[in-house]
Amino acid sequence: MARVAFIGLGNMGSGMAANLAKTGHDVRAFDLSEEALEKAEKNGCLRAGSAAEAVAEAEAVVTMLPAGKHVRDVYETSVIGKAPPTAILMDCSTIDVATAREEITKAQAAGYLMVDAPVSGGIAAAEAGTLTFMVGGTAEAFARAEPFLEIMGKAVIHAGGPGAGQAAKICNNMLLGASMIATCETFVLAQKLGLDPQTFFDIASQASGQCWSMTSYCPVPGVGPETPADRNYDGGFAAALMLKDLRLAMEAARSVDSYTPMGSGAEELYTRFAEALGGGGKDFSAIIKMIDDSWQAPEGAAPSPPPGTRLG
Ligand code: NAD
């Protein structure tokens, strides 16, 4: 069993670190939040006083942080040059491709093997150890990271060189965001044209309109398998996180001059829903309530603009 440093014990990191500890790894955990550290101790991890203390003598380092600036800060101040050069470094946060590549380049220059390994799957999958990891890095780095990632996930896929994990993650989520909006507007139109939503679901899920956002994650309550729509759009994948990923996708698209009209439309609509209308805490499928104009904005958020009104 290995000594593993785990930095970032929030919604996702908490369950992931617990799964590593459960299999017998010696997990040295650090987070800026006292509450997160107490929970990690209850889950079998050992508390470290700082990120640098957690990584000292580590054979593997896992980070699960909010955004690129946190990843850069933690790696440059507390991991590179502080962990033994034999340690395998794994950043599982969702961040921009450019920062992921930059940090891997800096780690490699200091003699480390490092991968970007963002995940698909939410808090429940992190706790159950059923995440999907999309991994970017050299074949040697992937081979070192895989046994640790396998403990936390049901699938570990080598996407390509450094940054390829982040590229795969944001491309997947751009497709998901756009297809969810298309599913929502389709169901709203179908109902306005007099179609019963269950009947339309039965038809479209066996016809060429079939897609995951409809058949596995239907935004209409009571239609298809149980989804956040059946729980007042609570739980699931927050609209604020979808917006974060769409912004990363648009940033990446601009950097390579790729034309993404559907992605930028999805970014605009999720900006309106998650920020202007205060829907960021709801599951991303709740955007159907903005499209059918039934969204009740929480106190302090802007009232719903009429459907079809463009932002800005
Ligand atoms: P979170 O905000 O719950 O957790 C992040 C943790 O990092 C917090 O506990 C915070 O205190 C800690 N942190 C921040 N800066 C730190 C530092 N310098 N040193 C130590 N700890 C620090 O976020 P989350 O929901 O766990 O998400 C983590 C990452 O996973 C994000 O990049 C997110 O986009 C991605 N992700 C989240 C989900 C989800 O459903 N929540 C799904 C897939 C991917």
Coordinates of C-alpha atoms and ligand atoms in Angstrom, one line a residue, residues 7-13 30-33 36 64-67 70 73-74 92-94 119 121-123 169 236-237 241 244-245, ligand 1:
I7 CA -5.5 17.9 -1.6
G8 CA -9.0 19.3 -2.0
L9 CA -11.5 17.4 0.1
G10 CA -14.7 19.1 -1.1
N11 CA -17.9 17.6 -2.6
M12 CA -15.9 15.3 -4.9
G13 CA -12.5 14.9 -3.2
F30 CA -5.2 18.5 3.3
D31 CA -7.9 21.2 2.6
L32 CA -8.3 24.8 3.6
S33 CA -11.6 23.9 5.3
A36 CA -13.5 19.0 5.2
M64 CA -9.3 17.8 -6.6
L65 CA -9.6 21.6 -6.6
P66 CA -12.1 24.2 -7.9
A67 CA -10.3 25.8 -10.8
H70 CA -6.1 26.8 -7.4
D73 CA -1.1 27.8 -6.8
V74 CA -1.0 24.4 -5.1
C92 CA -8.4 15.4 -11.1
S93 CA -9.9 18.9 -11.1
T94 CA -11.8 20.3 -14.2
V119 CA -13.8 13.0 -14.1
G121 CA -19.8 11.6 -12.7
G122 CA -21.0 13.6 -9.7
I123 CA -20.9 13.4 -5.9
K169 CA -14.0 16.4 -20.6
G236 CA -27.5 15.8 -10.0
F237 CA -25.1 18.1 -11.9
L241 CA -20.9 23.6 -13.0
K244 CA -18.2 26.5 -15.8
D245 CA -17.4 23.7 -18.2
Ligands
NAD1 P1 -15.7 21.9 -3.9 O1 -15.6 23.4 -4.0 O2 -16.7 21.2 -3.2 O3 -14.2 21.4 -3.4 C1 -13.0 22.0 -3.6 C2 -12.2 21.9 -2.3 O4 -10.9 22.5 -2.6 C3 -12.8 22.8 -1.2 O5 -13.0 21.9 0.0 C4 -11.7 23.8 -0.9 O6 -11.6 24.2 0.4 C5 -10.5 23.1 -1.4 N1 -9.4 24.1 -1.7 C6 -9.4 25.2 -2.5 N2 -8.2 25.8 -2.6 C7 -7.4 25.0 -1.8 C8 -6.0 25.0 -1.5 N3 -5.2 26.0 -2.0 N4 -5.5 24.0 -0.7 C9 -6.3 23.0 -0.3 N5 -7.6 22.9 -0.5 C10 -8.1 23.9 -1.3 O7 -15.7 21.4 -5.4 P2 -16.1 20.0 -6.0 O8 -17.5 20.0 -6.3 O9 -15.5 18.9 -5.1 O10 -15.3 20.0 -7.4 C11 -13.9 19.8 -7.5 C12 -13.5 19.7 -9.0 O11 -14.2 18.7 -9.6 C13 -13.9 21.0 -9.8 O12 -12.9 21.3 -10.7 C14 -15.2 20.6 -10.5 O13 -15.4 21.3 -11.7 C15 -15.0 19.1 -10.7 N6 -16.2 18.3 -10.9 C16 -17.2 18.5 -10.0 C17 -18.3 17.6 -10.1 C18 -19.5 17.8 -9.1 O14 -20.5 17.2 -9.4 N7 -19.3 18.5 -8.0 C19 -18.4 16.7 -11.1 C20 -17.3 16.6 -12.0 C21 -16.2 17.4 -11.9

